[in-house]
Structures are given as structure tokens and as C-alpha cells.
Amino acid sequence: RAPDLAEKLGSGYHYGEWAGRKINRGYGLEDRRFYSFCSHKTLELEPLVYQVPLLGETTLESMSGAILKYGLELVEKGSRVNEWCKSEGMVVYIPDFGKRFKVIIDK
């Protein structure tokens, strides 16, 4: 699958993670999928590559409030991949710095 994934995504760095059958929680998926954290790009590569759902956008000044808001929403409503599953967390992308941070909410 790695060669298929590389062919679909092209060269460069691609941030994301694998989910599905026999991978940690599994999220009730029968197959294995790569979930891209690059929600600012349009990817139409299903069923091999999926995009993590975009929770929202905010300014740098309002980021801490947005992280709290979306974190609480994930705790209350569950994962956006499968709503009936508990969410692990979220990835916060800060365009001003070109950095991504994973915020863990289930520990």
C-alpha cells in the first residue's frame, strides 16, 4: 500500500496517520485508511486517502479559545471520523508558522 499511497499523493511531506482494521482503536472501519492532516488541500483520493474533518478556523489571537471549544465538542460528540467513537484529539495547524501540533484530549 505504501507505493500506492506515494503514487497518489506525489512527492513531498504528507502529514497524517493510518486508521482502521487492526490499528489501535480501529474506529469501526473494516479497511485501513490514511487520514491526511492537510485539510487546507483538496484531496480526492478515496478510498486510499481521506482528509481529517476540518473543525474550524480561527485567528492566532483566538486560538486557545478555539482549541478549548473544539476539544470540548469532540469530548461531548465524539470523533468526526465516526461519531460513535471517542475522539483521540485534534491537529492544530498554525499557518503563520507553518507548524502542526497534535492536541490529545482522551488521556
mmCIF file of N, CA and C in Angstrom:
data_model
loop_
_atom_site.group_PDB
_atom_site.id
_atom_site.type_symbol
_atom_site.label_atom_id
_atom_site.label_comp_id
_atom_site.label_asym_id
_atom_site.label_seq_id
_atom_site.Cartn_x
_atom_site.Cartn_y
_atom_site.Cartn_z
ATOM 1 N N ARG A 1 0.809 -1.208 0.000
ATOM 2 C CA ARG A 1 0.000 0.000 0.000
ATOM 3 C C ARG A 1 0.843 1.259 0.000
ATOM 4 N N ALA A 2 2.017 1.207 0.598
ATOM 5 C CA ALA A 2 2.860 2.408 0.634
ATOM 6 C C ALA A 2 3.190 2.921 -0.764
ATOM 7 N N PRO A 3 3.545 2.041 -1.719
ATOM 8 C CA PRO A 3 3.795 2.556 -3.073
ATOM 9 C C PRO A 3 2.556 3.202 -3.695
ATOM 10 N N ASP A 4 1.371 2.616 -3.443
ATOM 11 C CA ASP A 4 0.125 3.196 -3.957
ATOM 12 C C ASP A 4 -0.104 4.575 -3.350
ATOM 13 N N LEU A 5 0.154 4.686 -2.049
ATOM 14 C CA LEU A 5 -0.028 5.953 -1.350
ATOM 15 C C LEU A 5 0.927 7.009 -1.898
ATOM 16 N N ALA A 6 2.190 6.650 -2.074
ATOM 17 C CA ALA A 6 3.183 7.590 -2.607
ATOM 18 C C ALA A 6 2.809 8.039 -4.013
ATOM 19 N N GLU A 7 2.309 7.113 -4.808
ATOM 20 C CA GLU A 7 1.909 7.465 -6.176
ATOM 21 C C GLU A 7 0.732 8.438 -6.172
ATOM 22 N N LYS A 8 -0.235 8.200 -5.305
ATOM 23 C CA LYS A 8 -1.424 9.057 -5.237
ATOM 24 C C LYS A 8 -1.104 10.458 -4.719
ATOM 25 N N LEU A 9 -0.278 10.529 -3.667
ATOM 26 C CA LEU A 9 -0.006 11.816 -3.027
ATOM 27 C C LEU A 9 1.078 12.617 -3.740
ATOM 28 N N GLY A 10 1.990 11.955 -4.418
ATOM 29 C CA GLY A 10 3.084 12.653 -5.078
ATOM 30 C C GLY A 10 4.241 12.887 -4.126
ATOM 31 N N SER A 11 5.239 13.599 -4.585
ATOM 32 C CA SER A 11 6.444 13.818 -3.779
ATOM 33 C C SER A 11 6.195 14.859 -2.694
ATOM 34 N N GLY A 12 7.070 14.864 -1.693
ATOM 35 C CA GLY A 12 6.973 15.839 -0.609
ATOM 36 C C GLY A 12 6.559 15.195 0.692
ATOM 37 N N TYR A 13 6.348 16.018 1.712
ATOM 38 C CA TYR A 13 5.931 15.554 3.029
ATOM 39 C C TYR A 13 4.414 15.550 3.117
ATOM 40 N N HIS A 14 3.879 14.488 3.675
ATOM 41 C CA HIS A 14 2.435 14.347 3.835
ATOM 42 C C HIS A 14 2.171 13.949 5.276
ATOM 43 N N TYR A 15 1.500 14.810 6.006
ATOM 44 C CA TYR A 15 1.245 14.583 7.423
ATOM 45 C C TYR A 15 -0.119 13.934 7.601
ATOM 46 N N GLY A 16 -0.163 12.897 8.429
ATOM 47 C CA GLY A 16 -1.402 12.212 8.690
ATOM 48 C C GLY A 16 -1.134 10.963 9.501
ATOM 49 N N GLU A 17 -2.131 10.086 9.548
ATOM 50 C CA GLU A 17 -1.939 8.821 10.251
ATOM 51 C C GLU A 17 -2.882 7.772 9.693
ATOM 52 N N TRP A 18 -2.493 6.533 9.916
ATOM 53 C CA TRP A 18 -3.292 5.400 9.490
ATOM 54 C C TRP A 18 -4.349 5.106 10.543
ATOM 55 N N ALA A 19 -5.518 4.683 10.094
ATOM 56 C CA ALA A 19 -6.596 4.267 10.989
ATOM 57 C C ALA A 19 -7.326 3.108 10.334
ATOM 58 N N GLY A 20 -7.969 2.320 11.168
ATOM 59 C CA GLY A 20 -8.777 1.240 10.629
ATOM 60 C C GLY A 20 -8.470 -0.098 11.252
ATOM 61 N N ARG A 21 -8.820 -1.133 10.537
ATOM 62 C CA ARG A 21 -8.720 -2.515 10.995
ATOM 63 C C ARG A 21 -7.329 -2.844 11.528
ATOM 64 N N LYS A 22 -7.289 -3.335 12.759
ATOM 65 C CA LYS A 22 -6.077 -3.773 13.453
ATOM 66 C C LYS A 22 -5.083 -2.639 13.722
ATOM 67 N N ILE A 23 -5.548 -1.387 13.710
ATOM 68 C CA ILE A 23 -4.693 -0.247 14.055
ATOM 69 C C ILE A 23 -5.320 0.429 15.269
ATOM 70 N N ASN A 24 -4.686 0.306 16.405
ATOM 71 C CA ASN A 24 -5.169 0.889 17.654
ATOM 72 C C ASN A 24 -6.667 0.684 17.842
ATOM 73 N N ARG A 25 -7.435 1.752 17.853
ATOM 74 C CA ARG A 25 -8.877 1.673 18.106
ATOM 75 C C ARG A 25 -9.665 1.062 16.957
ATOM 76 N N GLY A 26 -9.201 1.227 15.767
ATOM 77 C CA GLY A 26 -9.910 0.715 14.600
ATOM 78 C C GLY A 26 -11.025 1.601 14.094
ATOM 79 N N TYR A 27 -11.637 2.374 14.961
ATOM 80 C CA TYR A 27 -12.729 3.291 14.625
ATOM 81 C C TYR A 27 -13.862 2.608 13.860
ATOM 82 N N GLY A 28 -14.014 1.303 14.064
ATOM 83 C CA GLY A 28 -15.110 0.581 13.423
ATOM 84 C C GLY A 28 -14.954 0.411 11.924
ATOM 85 N N LEU A 29 -13.775 0.652 11.415
ATOM 86 C CA LEU A 29 -13.541 0.540 9.972
ATOM 87 C C LEU A 29 -13.101 -0.874 9.623
ATOM 88 N N GLU A 30 -13.579 -1.379 8.514
ATOM 89 C CA GLU A 30 -13.201 -2.715 8.054
ATOM 90 C C GLU A 30 -11.898 -2.698 7.266
ATOM 91 N N ASP A 31 -11.527 -1.552 6.725
ATOM 92 C CA ASP A 31 -10.306 -1.441 5.938
ATOM 93 C C ASP A 31 -9.305 -0.541 6.657
ATOM 94 N N ARG A 32 -8.164 -0.312 6.041
ATOM 95 C CA ARG A 32 -7.168 0.620 6.577
ATOM 96 C C ARG A 32 -7.142 1.843 5.673
ATOM 97 N N ARG A 33 -7.063 3.000 6.314
ATOM 98 C CA ARG A 33 -7.091 4.260 5.565
ATOM 99 C C ARG A 33 -6.010 5.194 6.086
ATOM 100 N N PHE A 34 -5.493 6.006 5.193
ATOM 101 C CA PHE A 34 -4.574 7.064 5.591
ATOM 102 C C PHE A 34 -5.382 8.343 5.660
ATOM 103 N N TYR A 35 -5.366 8.987 6.835
ATOM 104 C CA TYR A 35 -6.069 10.256 7.028
ATOM 105 C C TYR A 35 -5.058 11.387 6.984
ATOM 106 N N SER A 36 -5.185 12.240 5.989
ATOM 107 C CA SER A 36 -4.275 13.366 5.804
ATOM 108 C C SER A 36 -4.665 14.510 6.734
ATOM 109 N N PHE A 37 -3.665 15.119 7.356
ATOM 110 C CA PHE A 37 -3.898 16.287 8.201
ATOM 111 C C PHE A 37 -3.887 17.581 7.390
ATOM 112 N N CYS A 38 -3.694 17.495 6.096
ATOM 113 C CA CYS A 38 -3.626 18.694 5.244
ATOM 114 C C CYS A 38 -5.024 19.070 4.774
ATOM 115 N N SER A 39 -5.830 19.552 5.691
ATOM 116 C CA SER A 39 -7.217 19.868 5.361
ATOM 117 C C SER A 39 -7.333 21.124 4.503
ATOM 118 N N HIS A 40 -6.241 21.866 4.342
ATOM 119 C CA HIS A 40 -6.286 23.051 3.502
ATOM 120 C C HIS A 40 -6.077 22.710 2.026
ATOM 121 N N LYS A 41 -5.802 21.428 1.725
ATOM 122 C CA LYS A 41 -5.656 20.978 0.346
ATOM 123 C C LYS A 41 -6.871 20.130 -0.010
ATOM 124 N N THR A 42 -7.233 20.119 -1.275
ATOM 125 C CA THR A 42 -8.333 19.283 -1.715
ATOM 126 C C THR A 42 -7.772 17.953 -2.181
ATOM 127 N N LEU A 43 -8.190 16.898 -1.518
ATOM 128 C CA LEU A 43 -7.758 15.556 -1.886
ATOM 129 C C LEU A 43 -8.974 14.749 -2.308
ATOM 130 N N GLU A 44 -8.908 14.141 -3.451
ATOM 131 C CA GLU A 44 -9.977 13.259 -3.903
ATOM 132 C C GLU A 44 -9.336 11.917 -4.229
ATOM 133 N N LEU A 45 -8.844 11.261 -3.190
ATOM 134 C CA LEU A 45 -8.080 10.043 -3.376
ATOM 135 C C LEU A 45 -8.707 8.841 -2.676
ATOM 136 N N GLU A 46 -9.969 8.962 -2.257
ATOM 137 C CA GLU A 46 -10.626 7.848 -1.588
ATOM 138 C C GLU A 46 -10.675 6.663 -2.551
ATOM 139 N N PRO A 47 -10.601 5.443 -2.115
ATOM 140 C CA PRO A 47 -10.673 5.004 -0.742
ATOM 141 C C PRO A 47 -9.329 4.882 -0.039
ATOM 142 N N LEU A 48 -8.238 5.268 -0.682
ATOM 143 C CA LEU A 48 -6.932 5.090 -0.057
ATOM 144 C C LEU A 48 -6.588 6.225 0.905
ATOM 145 N N VAL A 49 -6.891 7.460 0.527
ATOM 146 C CA VAL A 49 -6.542 8.625 1.345
ATOM 147 C C VAL A 49 -7.806 9.423 1.653
ATOM 148 N N TYR A 50 -7.966 9.752 2.921
ATOM 149 C CA TYR A 50 -9.089 10.575 3.374
ATOM 150 C C TYR A 50 -8.521 11.804 4.069
ATOM 151 N N GLN A 51 -9.303 12.830 4.171
ATOM 152 C CA GLN A 51 -8.886 14.013 4.909
ATOM 153 C C GLN A 51 -9.547 14.001 6.280
ATOM 154 N N VAL A 52 -8.800 14.417 7.301
ATOM 155 C CA VAL A 52 -9.441 14.574 8.602
ATOM 156 C C VAL A 52 -10.425 15.732 8.464
ATOM 157 N N PRO A 53 -11.564 15.637 9.106
ATOM 158 C CA PRO A 53 -12.545 16.710 9.011
ATOM 159 C C PRO A 53 -12.015 18.009 9.620
ATOM 160 N N LEU A 54 -12.282 19.108 8.963
ATOM 161 C CA LEU A 54 -11.886 20.424 9.462
ATOM 162 C C LEU A 54 -12.883 20.852 10.525
ATOM 163 N N LEU A 55 -12.402 21.115 11.728
ATOM 164 C CA LEU A 55 -13.278 21.540 12.821
ATOM 165 C C LEU A 55 -13.624 23.012 12.702
ATOM 166 N N GLY A 56 -12.691 23.818 12.247
ATOM 167 C CA GLY A 56 -12.939 25.241 12.110
ATOM 168 C C GLY A 56 -11.655 26.002 11.872
ATOM 169 N N GLU A 57 -11.777 27.288 11.716
ATOM 170 C CA GLU A 57 -10.638 28.168 11.531
ATOM 171 C C GLU A 57 -10.744 29.309 12.524
ATOM 172 N N THR A 58 -9.598 29.845 12.897
ATOM 173 C CA THR A 58 -9.577 30.940 13.860
ATOM 174 C C THR A 58 -8.339 31.794 13.624
ATOM 175 N N THR A 59 -8.242 32.870 14.352
ATOM 176 C CA THR A 59 -7.057 33.713 14.289
ATOM 177 C C THR A 59 -6.058 33.241 15.342
ATOM 178 N N LEU A 60 -4.840 33.678 15.210
ATOM 179 C CA LEU A 60 -3.809 33.326 16.182
ATOM 180 C C LEU A 60 -4.191 33.840 17.570
ATOM 181 N N GLU A 61 -4.799 35.018 17.630
ATOM 182 C CA GLU A 61 -5.190 35.620 18.900
ATOM 183 C C GLU A 61 -6.292 34.827 19.612
ATOM 184 N N SER A 62 -7.140 34.159 18.849
ATOM 185 C CA SER A 62 -8.266 33.415 19.427
ATOM 186 C C SER A 62 -8.016 31.916 19.503
ATOM 187 N N MET A 63 -6.797 31.485 19.224
ATOM 188 C CA MET A 63 -6.517 30.058 19.105
ATOM 189 C C MET A 63 -6.788 29.266 20.380
ATOM 190 N N SER A 64 -6.379 29.771 21.534
ATOM 191 C CA SER A 64 -6.570 28.997 22.767
ATOM 192 C C SER A 64 -8.056 28.766 23.040
ATOM 193 N N GLY A 65 -8.893 29.759 22.791
ATOM 194 C CA GLY A 65 -10.337 29.595 22.974
ATOM 195 C C GLY A 65 -10.914 28.596 21.983
ATOM 196 N N ALA A 66 -10.414 28.622 20.755
ATOM 197 C CA ALA A 66 -10.899 27.699 19.733
ATOM 198 C C ALA A 66 -10.493 26.264 20.068
ATOM 199 N N ILE A 67 -9.282 26.065 20.561
ATOM 200 C CA ILE A 67 -8.829 24.724 20.941
ATOM 201 C C ILE A 67 -9.717 24.182 22.050
ATOM 202 N N LEU A 68 -10.034 25.014 23.034
ATOM 203 C CA LEU A 68 -10.921 24.596 24.126
ATOM 204 C C LEU A 68 -12.315 24.270 23.596
ATOM 205 N N LYS A 69 -12.846 25.144 22.752
ATOM 206 C CA LYS A 69 -14.191 24.947 22.191
ATOM 207 C C LYS A 69 -14.279 23.643 21.402
ATOM 208 N N TYR A 70 -13.354 23.431 20.467
ATOM 209 C CA TYR A 70 -13.410 22.240 19.628
ATOM 210 C C TYR A 70 -13.046 20.983 20.420
ATOM 211 N N GLY A 71 -12.161 21.112 21.384
ATOM 212 C CA GLY A 71 -11.825 19.974 22.239
ATOM 213 C C GLY A 71 -13.032 19.502 23.033
ATOM 214 N N LEU A 72 -13.767 20.436 23.621
ATOM 215 C CA LEU A 72 -14.981 20.090 24.369
ATOM 216 C C LEU A 72 -16.044 19.482 23.455
ATOM 217 N N GLU A 73 -16.141 20.008 22.249
ATOM 218 C CA GLU A 73 -17.099 19.467 21.280
ATOM 219 C C GLU A 73 -16.762 18.010 20.936
ATOM 220 N N LEU A 74 -15.480 17.716 20.764
ATOM 221 C CA LEU A 74 -15.071 16.340 20.467
ATOM 222 C C LEU A 74 -15.326 15.405 21.641
ATOM 223 N N VAL A 75 -15.118 15.909 22.861
ATOM 224 C CA VAL A 75 -15.392 15.096 24.052
ATOM 225 C C VAL A 75 -16.889 14.789 24.140
ATOM 226 N N GLU A 76 -17.720 15.801 23.891
ATOM 227 C CA GLU A 76 -19.167 15.638 24.017
ATOM 228 C C GLU A 76 -19.789 14.837 22.877
ATOM 229 N N LYS A 77 -19.346 15.081 21.647
ATOM 230 C CA LYS A 77 -19.997 14.488 20.477
ATOM 231 C C LYS A 77 -19.243 13.324 19.865
ATOM 232 N N GLY A 78 -17.989 13.118 20.236
ATOM 233 C CA GLY A 78 -17.214 12.021 19.676
ATOM 234 C C GLY A 78 -16.430 12.429 18.439
ATOM 235 N N SER A 79 -15.797 11.447 17.856
ATOM 236 C CA SER A 79 -14.932 11.651 16.694
ATOM 237 C C SER A 79 -15.723 12.129 15.485
ATOM 238 N N ARG A 80 -15.106 12.923 14.657
ATOM 239 C CA ARG A 80 -15.745 13.331 13.411
ATOM 240 C C ARG A 80 -15.549 12.279 12.317
ATOM 241 N N VAL A 81 -14.635 11.342 12.546
ATOM 242 C CA VAL A 81 -14.454 10.247 11.593
ATOM 243 C C VAL A 81 -15.606 9.261 11.753
ATOM 244 N N ASN A 82 -15.884 8.855 12.972
ATOM 245 C CA ASN A 82 -17.044 8.034 13.331
ATOM 246 C C ASN A 82 -17.584 8.598 14.634
ATOM 247 N N GLU A 83 -18.749 9.237 14.588
ATOM 248 C CA GLU A 83 -19.291 9.941 15.751
ATOM 249 C C GLU A 83 -19.484 9.053 16.970
ATOM 250 N N TRP A 84 -19.685 7.768 16.782
ATOM 251 C CA TRP A 84 -19.927 6.893 17.919
ATOM 252 C C TRP A 84 -18.636 6.457 18.591
ATOM 253 N N CYS A 85 -17.492 6.874 18.073
ATOM 254 C CA CYS A 85 -16.199 6.568 18.694
ATOM 255 C C CYS A 85 -15.696 7.773 19.482
ATOM 256 N N LYS A 86 -15.023 7.490 20.567
ATOM 257 C CA LYS A 86 -14.387 8.537 21.352
ATOM 258 C C LYS A 86 -13.236 9.142 20.530
ATOM 259 N N SER A 87 -13.099 10.445 20.557
ATOM 260 C CA SER A 87 -12.044 11.118 19.789
ATOM 261 C C SER A 87 -10.723 11.092 20.541
ATOM 262 N N GLU A 88 -9.633 10.893 19.809
ATOM 263 C CA GLU A 88 -8.293 10.944 20.407
ATOM 264 C C GLU A 88 -7.854 12.380 20.640
ATOM 265 N N GLY A 89 -8.163 13.242 19.698
ATOM 266 C CA GLY A 89 -7.698 14.615 19.795
ATOM 267 C C GLY A 89 -7.858 15.328 18.470
ATOM 268 N N MET A 90 -7.048 16.342 18.282
ATOM 269 C CA MET A 90 -7.124 17.125 17.053
ATOM 270 C C MET A 90 -5.734 17.630 16.685
ATOM 271 N N VAL A 91 -5.593 17.986 15.432
ATOM 272 C CA VAL A 91 -4.361 18.589 14.949
ATOM 273 C C VAL A 91 -4.640 20.069 14.730
ATOM 274 N N VAL A 92 -3.786 20.896 15.293
ATOM 275 C CA VAL A 92 -3.913 22.345 15.142
ATOM 276 C C VAL A 92 -2.819 22.795 14.185
ATOM 277 N N TYR A 93 -3.226 23.438 13.106
ATOM 278 C CA TYR A 93 -2.273 23.949 12.120
ATOM 279 C C TYR A 93 -2.203 25.462 12.257
ATOM 280 N N ILE A 94 -0.988 25.979 12.396
ATOM 281 C CA ILE A 94 -0.782 27.423 12.524
ATOM 282 C C ILE A 94 -0.077 27.911 11.259
ATOM 283 N N PRO A 95 -0.840 28.473 10.318
ATOM 284 C CA PRO A 95 -0.265 28.896 9.038
ATOM 285 C C PRO A 95 0.857 29.927 9.178
ATOM 286 N N ASP A 96 0.738 30.829 10.166
ATOM 287 C CA ASP A 96 1.759 31.866 10.339
ATOM 288 C C ASP A 96 3.144 31.265 10.569
ATOM 289 N N PHE A 97 3.176 30.067 11.161
ATOM 290 C CA PHE A 97 4.448 29.419 11.462
ATOM 291 C C PHE A 97 4.680 28.168 10.620
ATOM 292 N N GLY A 98 3.669 27.742 9.858
ATOM 293 C CA GLY A 98 3.788 26.535 9.050
ATOM 294 C C GLY A 98 3.971 25.286 9.894
ATOM 295 N N LYS A 99 3.368 25.266 11.080
ATOM 296 C CA LYS A 99 3.539 24.148 12.021
ATOM 297 C C LYS A 99 2.202 23.511 12.367
ATOM 298 N N ARG A 100 2.261 22.206 12.661
ATOM 299 C CA ARG A 100 1.100 21.448 13.130
ATOM 300 C C ARG A 100 1.400 20.911 14.509
ATOM 301 N N PHE A 101 0.374 20.900 15.369
ATOM 302 C CA PHE A 101 0.507 20.367 16.713
ATOM 303 C C PHE A 101 -0.665 19.432 16.969
ATOM 304 N N LYS A 102 -0.388 18.294 17.579
ATOM 305 C CA LYS A 102 -1.451 17.365 17.931
ATOM 306 C C LYS A 102 -1.857 17.640 19.371
ATOM 307 N N VAL A 103 -3.148 17.865 19.573
ATOM 308 C CA VAL A 103 -3.696 18.110 20.902
ATOM 309 C C VAL A 103 -4.433 16.839 21.324
ATOM 310 N N ILE A 104 -3.926 16.156 22.319
ATOM 311 C CA ILE A 104 -4.521 14.918 22.818
ATOM 312 C C ILE A 104 -5.603 15.262 23.840
ATOM 313 N N ILE A 105 -6.802 14.702 23.670
ATOM 314 C CA ILE A 105 -7.888 15.032 24.598
ATOM 315 C C ILE A 105 -8.418 13.810 25.345
ATOM 316 N N ASP A 106 -7.923 12.610 25.038
ATOM 317 C CA ASP A 106 -8.522 11.425 25.655
ATOM 318 C C ASP A 106 -7.680 10.823 26.780
ATOM 319 N N LYS A 107 -6.670 11.501 27.256
ATOM 320 C CA LYS A 107 -5.823 10.931 28.307
ATOM 321 C C LYS A 107 -5.846 11.820 29.530
#
